[in-house]
Amino acid sequence: MNVTVPAASAAIAPAVNAWFRANARDLPWRRDGFGAWGILVSEFMLQQTPVARVVPRLEEWLSRWPTPAALAAEPASAAVRAWATLGYPRRALWLHKAATEIVNRHGGVVPGDVDALLALTGIGDYTARAVAAFAYGHRHPVVDTNTRRVIARAVGGQAEPAPPARRDLAAMDALLPDDPSEAACFNAGIMELGAIVCTARSPFCDGCPVRELCAWRAQGYPAYEGRRRPVQKKYEGSVRQVRGVILAALRSAEQPVTDAAIAALWPEPSLRETALAGLIADGLAVRRGPGTYSLPQ
DNA sequence: AATACGTGGCT
DNA sequence: TAGCCAAGTAT
């Protein structure tokens, strides 16, 4: 027990956990026996992608590839196709590569050690701890955008969190119950609270289990003072858009796609060439012959 | 440390 | 409508 934690902070985890046990959404990765591989795949898919869009792709993915070895046995192109339109398709490539690494380094078993997880392609601070905590029940602070927002408000009294930093881990660790099972519950519970109650746009404070403990509420909901992170650039006419257009063509094609076909998709040459070069640099496209391209094999 | 990276729903 | 936002990671 950390006696330096203020009383209000010490009361947060029990309140969140009681609320979560009564209000958790029934999501696939919360089912008993879902398995570490399923959890890992779900975490890859959930990176910057809403739950509702992930669920159907996840079920398809796991029925086709129930183990890391099953995925590693197929070409990367199969992973990119199965990713469909989840977005950020490099994640499909990274997940395929991580499966190969799990087979080669860990005998096909998803590791439970944070450092081993961090060493896998496409796994960073969030995903490594999420897998260790949710798949293996290990006691680690798991920090995502929801967690950071809830802590910024309830503990920090701020409308929005500061930019992500290492201290976020320490802030979460200070709230984390000692008991591993309670800690795992709190990791999931505070994320869930941020996802469905303490939301970014219009928080539902009347339904919040920590409203009586919330520093932001106590201070009268002050507006955000700091510098806002720059908004994402316009998608229309962006390299991202053209990459998406080209990759969609590569995904649906049985045969390599010609330069002419790609030019027909996006006539303006400069943006088109930048996009194609980027896809190749990322390993999402490969040159198959003179002026023809496909997904990686 | 700042930036690039998809896609689609919501207000 | 245009912009915001979504269980981040790699460089």
Short mmCIF file of C-alpha atoms (C1' of nucleotides) in Angstrom, two decimals:
data_model
loop_
_atom_site.label_atom_id
_atom_site.label_comp_id
_atom_site.label_asym_id
_atom_site.label_seq_id
_atom_site.Cartn_x
_atom_site.Cartn_y
_atom_site.Cartn_z
CA MET A 1 0.00 0.00 0.00
CA ASN A 2 1.35 3.41 -0.95
CA VAL A 3 0.58 5.67 2.00
CA THR A 4 1.51 8.81 0.08
CA VAL A 5 -1.49 8.47 -2.22
CA PRO A 6 -4.21 10.98 -1.26
CA ALA A 7 -7.38 9.49 0.13
CA ALA A 8 -9.42 10.46 -2.93
CA SER A 9 -6.96 8.70 -5.21
CA ALA A 10 -6.93 5.58 -3.06
CA ALA A 11 -10.71 5.38 -3.38
CA ILE A 12 -10.71 5.52 -7.17
CA ALA A 13 -9.81 1.91 -7.93
CA PRO A 14 -12.44 0.30 -5.68
CA ALA A 15 -15.14 2.56 -7.12
CA VAL A 16 -14.09 1.90 -10.70
CA ASN A 17 -13.84 -1.84 -10.14
CA ALA A 18 -17.31 -2.07 -8.59
CA TRP A 19 -18.73 -0.11 -11.51
CA PHE A 20 -16.85 -2.20 -14.07
CA ARG A 21 -18.02 -5.50 -12.60
CA ALA A 22 -21.59 -4.31 -13.03
CA ASN A 23 -21.28 -2.45 -16.32
CA ALA A 24 -18.55 -4.02 -18.47
CA ARG A 25 -19.57 -4.49 -22.09
CA ASP A 26 -19.69 -8.08 -23.27
CA LEU A 27 -16.73 -7.99 -25.64
CA PRO A 28 -15.10 -11.05 -27.23
CA TRP A 29 -11.71 -10.59 -25.60
CA ARG A 30 -13.36 -10.56 -22.16
CA ARG A 31 -14.81 -14.04 -22.54
CA ASP A 32 -13.32 -16.74 -20.32
CA GLY A 33 -10.54 -18.63 -22.02
CA PHE A 34 -10.24 -16.22 -24.92
CA GLY A 35 -6.49 -16.84 -24.95
CA ALA A 36 -3.34 -14.80 -25.18
CA TRP A 37 -3.18 -14.94 -28.97
CA GLY A 38 -6.74 -13.65 -29.28
CA ILE A 39 -5.98 -10.87 -26.81
CA LEU A 40 -2.83 -9.94 -28.72
CA VAL A 41 -4.68 -9.83 -32.05
CA SER A 42 -7.47 -7.77 -30.51
CA GLU A 43 -4.96 -5.27 -29.13
CA PHE A 44 -3.30 -4.85 -32.52
CA MET A 45 -6.68 -4.23 -34.12
CA LEU A 46 -7.81 -1.84 -31.39
CA GLN A 47 -4.84 0.49 -31.85
CA GLN A 48 -6.54 3.72 -32.95
CA THR A 49 -9.58 1.80 -34.16
CA PRO A 50 -13.09 1.75 -32.61
CA VAL A 51 -14.34 -1.42 -30.90
CA ALA A 52 -17.37 -1.75 -33.16
CA ARG A 53 -15.21 -1.93 -36.25
CA VAL A 54 -12.79 -4.46 -34.74
CA VAL A 55 -15.18 -7.16 -33.49
CA PRO A 56 -16.18 -8.74 -36.82
CA ARG A 57 -12.64 -8.69 -38.24
CA LEU A 58 -11.28 -10.24 -35.04
CA GLU A 59 -13.67 -13.18 -35.14
CA GLU A 60 -12.84 -13.86 -38.79
CA TRP A 61 -9.13 -13.60 -38.10
CA LEU A 62 -9.14 -16.01 -35.17
CA SER A 63 -11.24 -18.64 -36.90
CA ARG A 64 -8.82 -18.57 -39.83
CA TRP A 65 -5.64 -18.29 -37.75
CA PRO A 66 -6.25 -19.71 -34.26
CA THR A 67 -2.55 -19.69 -33.38
CA PRO A 68 0.52 -17.58 -34.15
CA ALA A 69 1.94 -20.54 -36.11
CA ALA A 70 -1.13 -20.66 -38.36
CA LEU A 71 -0.69 -17.01 -39.29
CA ALA A 72 3.08 -17.28 -39.67
CA ALA A 73 2.60 -20.15 -42.13
CA GLU A 74 0.83 -17.87 -44.60
CA PRO A 75 2.25 -15.06 -46.72
CA ALA A 76 1.97 -11.50 -45.43
CA SER A 77 -0.41 -10.73 -48.30
CA ALA A 78 -3.05 -12.93 -46.65
CA ALA A 79 -2.80 -10.85 -43.48
CA VAL A 80 -3.09 -7.57 -45.37
CA ARG A 81 -6.17 -8.84 -47.24
CA ALA A 82 -7.84 -10.10 -44.05
CA TRP A 83 -7.17 -6.74 -42.42
CA ALA A 84 -9.62 -5.31 -44.94
CA THR A 85 -10.44 -1.67 -44.18
CA LEU A 86 -9.52 -1.57 -40.49
CA GLY A 87 -7.04 1.18 -41.30
CA TYR A 88 -3.32 1.57 -40.67
CA PRO A 89 -2.59 -1.59 -42.72
CA ARG A 90 1.02 -1.67 -41.55
CA ARG A 91 -0.47 -3.22 -38.43
CA ALA A 92 -1.40 -6.31 -40.47
CA LEU A 93 2.18 -6.60 -41.63
CA TRP A 94 3.49 -6.08 -38.12
CA LEU A 95 1.08 -8.63 -36.65
CA HIS A 96 2.19 -11.17 -39.23
CA LYS A 97 5.82 -10.45 -38.41
CA ALA A 98 5.14 -10.65 -34.67
CA ALA A 99 3.52 -14.08 -35.20
CA THR A 100 6.69 -15.22 -36.97
CA GLU A 101 8.80 -13.88 -34.11
CA ILE A 102 6.59 -15.66 -31.56
CA VAL A 103 7.11 -18.93 -33.42
CA ASN A 104 10.86 -18.43 -33.77
CA ARG A 105 11.66 -17.01 -30.34
CA HIS A 106 8.96 -18.38 -28.09
CA GLY A 107 7.97 -21.74 -29.55
CA GLY A 108 4.68 -20.38 -30.83
CA VAL A 109 3.48 -19.26 -27.38
CA VAL A 110 2.65 -15.58 -26.84
CA PRO A 111 5.10 -14.39 -24.16
CA GLY A 112 3.81 -12.91 -20.92
CA ASP A 113 6.90 -10.92 -20.08
CA VAL A 114 6.67 -7.19 -20.86
CA ASP A 115 10.20 -6.94 -22.20
CA ALA A 116 9.73 -9.97 -24.46
CA LEU A 117 6.47 -8.47 -25.71
CA LEU A 118 8.09 -5.06 -26.29
CA ALA A 119 10.70 -6.76 -28.47
CA LEU A 120 8.01 -7.98 -30.89
CA THR A 121 7.28 -5.97 -34.03
CA GLY A 122 4.34 -3.59 -33.69
CA ILE A 123 4.11 -3.88 -29.90
CA GLY A 124 4.79 -0.77 -27.84
CA ASP A 125 4.24 0.41 -24.27
CA TYR A 126 0.50 0.03 -24.35
CA THR A 127 0.11 -3.32 -26.11
CA ALA A 128 2.93 -5.03 -24.20
CA ARG A 129 1.37 -4.23 -20.83
CA ALA A 130 -2.16 -4.91 -22.05
CA VAL A 131 -1.20 -8.44 -23.10
CA ALA A 132 0.76 -9.08 -19.91
CA ALA A 133 -2.10 -7.81 -17.77
CA PHE A 134 -5.19 -9.07 -19.62
CA ALA A 135 -3.88 -12.36 -21.00
CA TYR A 136 -1.65 -13.38 -18.10
CA GLY A 137 -3.01 -11.43 -15.13
CA HIS A 138 0.32 -9.82 -14.38
CA ARG A 139 0.30 -6.62 -12.38
CA HIS A 140 1.42 -3.79 -14.67
CA PRO A 141 0.04 -0.29 -15.24
CA VAL A 142 -1.73 -0.25 -18.62
CA VAL A 143 -2.03 3.24 -20.06
CA ASP A 144 -4.07 4.14 -23.11
CA THR A 145 -5.81 7.31 -24.24
CA ASN A 146 -8.88 6.55 -22.09
CA THR A 147 -6.82 5.95 -18.98
CA ARG A 148 -4.85 9.14 -19.52
CA ARG A 149 -8.03 11.18 -19.91
CA VAL A 150 -9.70 9.75 -16.79
CA ILE A 151 -6.59 10.34 -14.67
CA ALA A 152 -6.14 13.85 -16.08
CA ARG A 153 -9.68 14.70 -15.01
CA ALA A 154 -10.26 12.72 -11.82
CA VAL A 155 -6.79 13.21 -10.32
CA GLY A 156 -5.31 16.16 -12.20
CA GLY A 157 -8.39 18.34 -12.42
CA GLN A 158 -7.66 19.00 -16.10
CA ALA A 159 -10.15 18.72 -18.95
CA GLU A 160 -7.63 16.89 -21.15
CA PRO A 161 -4.42 15.00 -20.57
CA ALA A 162 -1.03 16.43 -21.40
CA PRO A 163 0.78 14.77 -24.32
CA PRO A 164 1.72 11.14 -23.60
CA ALA A 165 4.81 10.77 -21.40
CA ARG A 166 6.57 8.21 -19.26
CA ARG A 167 5.10 9.78 -16.15
CA ASP A 168 1.70 8.47 -17.27
CA LEU A 169 2.87 5.01 -16.27
CA ALA A 170 3.82 6.23 -12.81
CA ALA A 171 0.49 8.03 -12.40
CA MET A 172 -1.39 4.85 -13.25
CA ASP A 173 0.89 2.77 -11.06
CA ALA A 174 0.04 5.01 -8.11
CA LEU A 175 -3.65 4.16 -8.50
CA LEU A 176 -3.18 0.45 -9.19
CA PRO A 177 -4.35 -1.98 -6.47
CA ASP A 178 -1.70 -4.30 -5.02
CA ASP A 179 -3.69 -7.45 -5.70
CA PRO A 180 -2.99 -8.66 -9.26
CA SER A 181 -6.60 -9.61 -9.90
CA GLU A 182 -7.88 -6.23 -8.69
CA ALA A 183 -5.14 -4.53 -10.69
CA ALA A 184 -6.18 -6.32 -13.89
CA CYS A 185 -9.79 -5.34 -13.23
CA PHE A 186 -8.81 -1.72 -12.68
CA ASN A 187 -6.68 -1.58 -15.83
CA ALA A 188 -9.67 -2.71 -17.88
CA GLY A 189 -12.18 -0.77 -15.82
CA ILE A 190 -10.58 2.65 -16.09
CA MET A 191 -10.22 2.16 -19.86
CA GLU A 192 -13.88 1.21 -20.06
CA LEU A 193 -14.85 4.22 -17.97
CA GLY A 194 -13.01 6.51 -20.37
CA ALA A 195 -14.53 4.77 -23.36
CA ILE A 196 -18.19 4.96 -22.37
CA VAL A 197 -18.59 7.52 -19.52
CA CYS A 198 -15.62 9.88 -19.25
CA THR A 199 -15.52 10.40 -23.01
CA ALA A 200 -13.51 13.01 -24.83
CA ARG A 201 -16.37 14.99 -26.34
CA SER A 202 -19.32 14.91 -23.93
CA PRO A 203 -18.66 13.07 -20.67
CA PHE A 204 -21.65 11.54 -18.89
CA CYS A 205 -20.70 12.67 -15.40
CA ASP A 206 -24.09 11.79 -13.90
CA GLY A 207 -23.29 8.12 -14.50
CA CYS A 208 -19.72 8.23 -13.27
CA PRO A 209 -18.70 6.06 -10.32
CA VAL A 210 -15.96 8.49 -9.29
CA ARG A 211 -17.86 11.77 -9.66
CA GLU A 212 -17.60 12.41 -5.91
CA LEU A 213 -13.84 11.91 -6.11
CA CYS A 214 -13.25 13.81 -9.33
CA ALA A 215 -10.87 16.78 -9.13
CA TRP A 216 -12.09 18.19 -12.44
CA ARG A 217 -15.70 18.19 -11.20
CA ALA A 218 -14.67 19.61 -7.81
CA GLN A 219 -12.98 22.52 -9.58
CA GLY A 220 -16.03 23.31 -11.68
CA TYR A 221 -14.91 21.65 -14.95
CA PRO A 222 -12.26 24.20 -15.96
CA ALA A 223 -11.58 24.33 -19.69
CA TYR A 224 -8.34 22.99 -21.11
CA GLU A 225 -5.53 25.53 -20.82
CA GLY A 226 -2.57 23.92 -22.55
CA ARG A 227 -1.67 23.76 -26.19
CA ARG A 228 -3.84 21.35 -28.11
CA ARG A 229 -2.18 18.69 -30.19
CA PRO A 230 -2.35 19.57 -33.88
CA VAL A 231 -5.37 18.16 -35.62
CA GLN A 232 -4.86 15.43 -38.19
CA LYS A 233 -4.26 16.81 -41.66
CA LYS A 234 -7.07 16.86 -44.20
CA TYR A 235 -7.63 13.40 -45.68
CA GLU A 236 -9.00 14.51 -49.06
CA GLY A 237 -6.09 14.86 -51.44
CA SER A 238 -3.56 13.51 -48.93
CA VAL A 239 -0.83 10.93 -49.38
CA ARG A 240 -2.81 8.80 -46.95
CA GLN A 241 -5.82 8.84 -49.23
CA VAL A 242 -3.77 7.83 -52.27
CA ARG A 243 -2.00 5.08 -50.34
CA GLY A 244 -5.43 3.77 -49.39
CA VAL A 245 -6.63 3.85 -53.00
CA ILE A 246 -3.56 2.02 -54.30
CA LEU A 247 -3.56 -0.54 -51.51
CA ALA A 248 -7.26 -1.30 -52.05
CA ALA A 249 -6.42 -2.13 -55.66
CA LEU A 250 -3.53 -4.37 -54.63
CA ARG A 251 -5.72 -6.15 -52.06
CA SER A 252 -8.46 -6.96 -54.56
CA ALA A 253 -6.17 -7.94 -57.45
CA GLU A 254 -5.38 -11.58 -58.21
CA GLN A 255 -2.46 -10.59 -60.42
CA PRO A 256 0.18 -7.86 -60.12
CA VAL A 257 -1.21 -4.40 -60.83
CA THR A 258 0.31 -2.31 -63.63
CA ASP A 259 1.51 1.27 -63.48
CA ALA A 260 -1.21 2.15 -65.97
CA ALA A 261 -3.89 0.75 -63.72
CA ILE A 262 -2.52 2.66 -60.75
CA ALA A 263 -2.31 5.85 -62.82
CA ALA A 264 -5.95 5.45 -63.72
CA LEU A 265 -6.82 5.39 -60.00
CA TRP A 266 -5.01 8.67 -59.31
CA PRO A 267 -3.97 10.66 -62.38
CA GLU A 268 -1.93 13.30 -60.58
CA PRO A 269 1.62 11.88 -60.77
CA SER A 270 3.43 13.53 -57.89
CA LEU A 271 1.12 12.40 -55.11
CA ARG A 272 0.71 9.00 -56.76
CA GLU A 273 4.46 8.40 -56.89
CA THR A 274 4.93 9.54 -53.31
CA ALA A 275 2.19 7.20 -52.16
CA LEU A 276 3.49 4.18 -54.07
CA ALA A 277 7.06 4.78 -52.93
CA GLY A 278 5.81 4.97 -49.36
CA LEU A 279 3.90 1.70 -49.65
CA ILE A 280 7.01 0.01 -51.03
CA ALA A 281 9.21 1.48 -48.30
CA ASP A 282 6.77 0.16 -45.70
CA GLY A 283 6.71 -3.31 -47.25
CA LEU A 284 3.01 -3.08 -48.10
CA ALA A 285 3.75 -3.21 -51.83
CA VAL A 286 6.52 -4.93 -53.79
CA ARG A 287 7.67 -4.44 -57.36
CA ARG A 288 7.01 -7.67 -59.23
CA GLY A 289 8.37 -6.77 -62.64
CA PRO A 290 8.72 -3.79 -64.97
CA GLY A 291 5.97 -1.43 -63.83
CA THR A 292 3.95 -4.03 -61.93
CA TYR A 293 3.23 -4.26 -58.21
CA SER A 294 1.53 -6.56 -55.72
CA LEU A 295 1.11 -7.08 -52.01
CA PRO A 296 4.16 -8.65 -50.31
CA GLN A 297 4.38 -12.42 -50.74
"C1'" DA B 1 10.09 15.13 -29.86
"C1'" DA B 2 7.36 15.69 -33.67
"C1'" DT B 3 5.38 13.52 -37.43
"C1'" DA B 4 3.28 10.04 -40.50
"C1'" DC B 5 0.21 6.62 -40.71
"C1'" DG B 6 -6.46 4.72 -42.60
"C1'" DT B 7 -10.96 4.64 -42.20
"C1'" DG B 8 -15.44 5.84 -41.01
"C1'" DG B 9 -18.94 7.47 -37.63
"C1'" DC B 10 -20.55 11.38 -35.15
"C1'" DT B 11 -21.78 16.25 -34.19
"C1'" DT C 1 -20.07 20.81 -43.21
"C1'" DA C 2 -15.56 20.38 -41.60
"C1'" DG C 3 -13.42 18.82 -37.88
"C1'" DC C 4 -13.08 15.71 -34.06
"C1'" DC C 5 -12.15 11.29 -32.48
"C1'" DA C 6 -10.98 6.21 -32.06
"C1'" DA C 7 -7.65 0.24 -26.59
"C1'" DG C 8 -0.69 3.43 -30.63
"C1'" DT C 9 3.76 2.49 -32.95
"C1'" DA C 10 7.87 3.45 -35.36
"C1'" DT C 11 11.13 6.56 -36.90
#
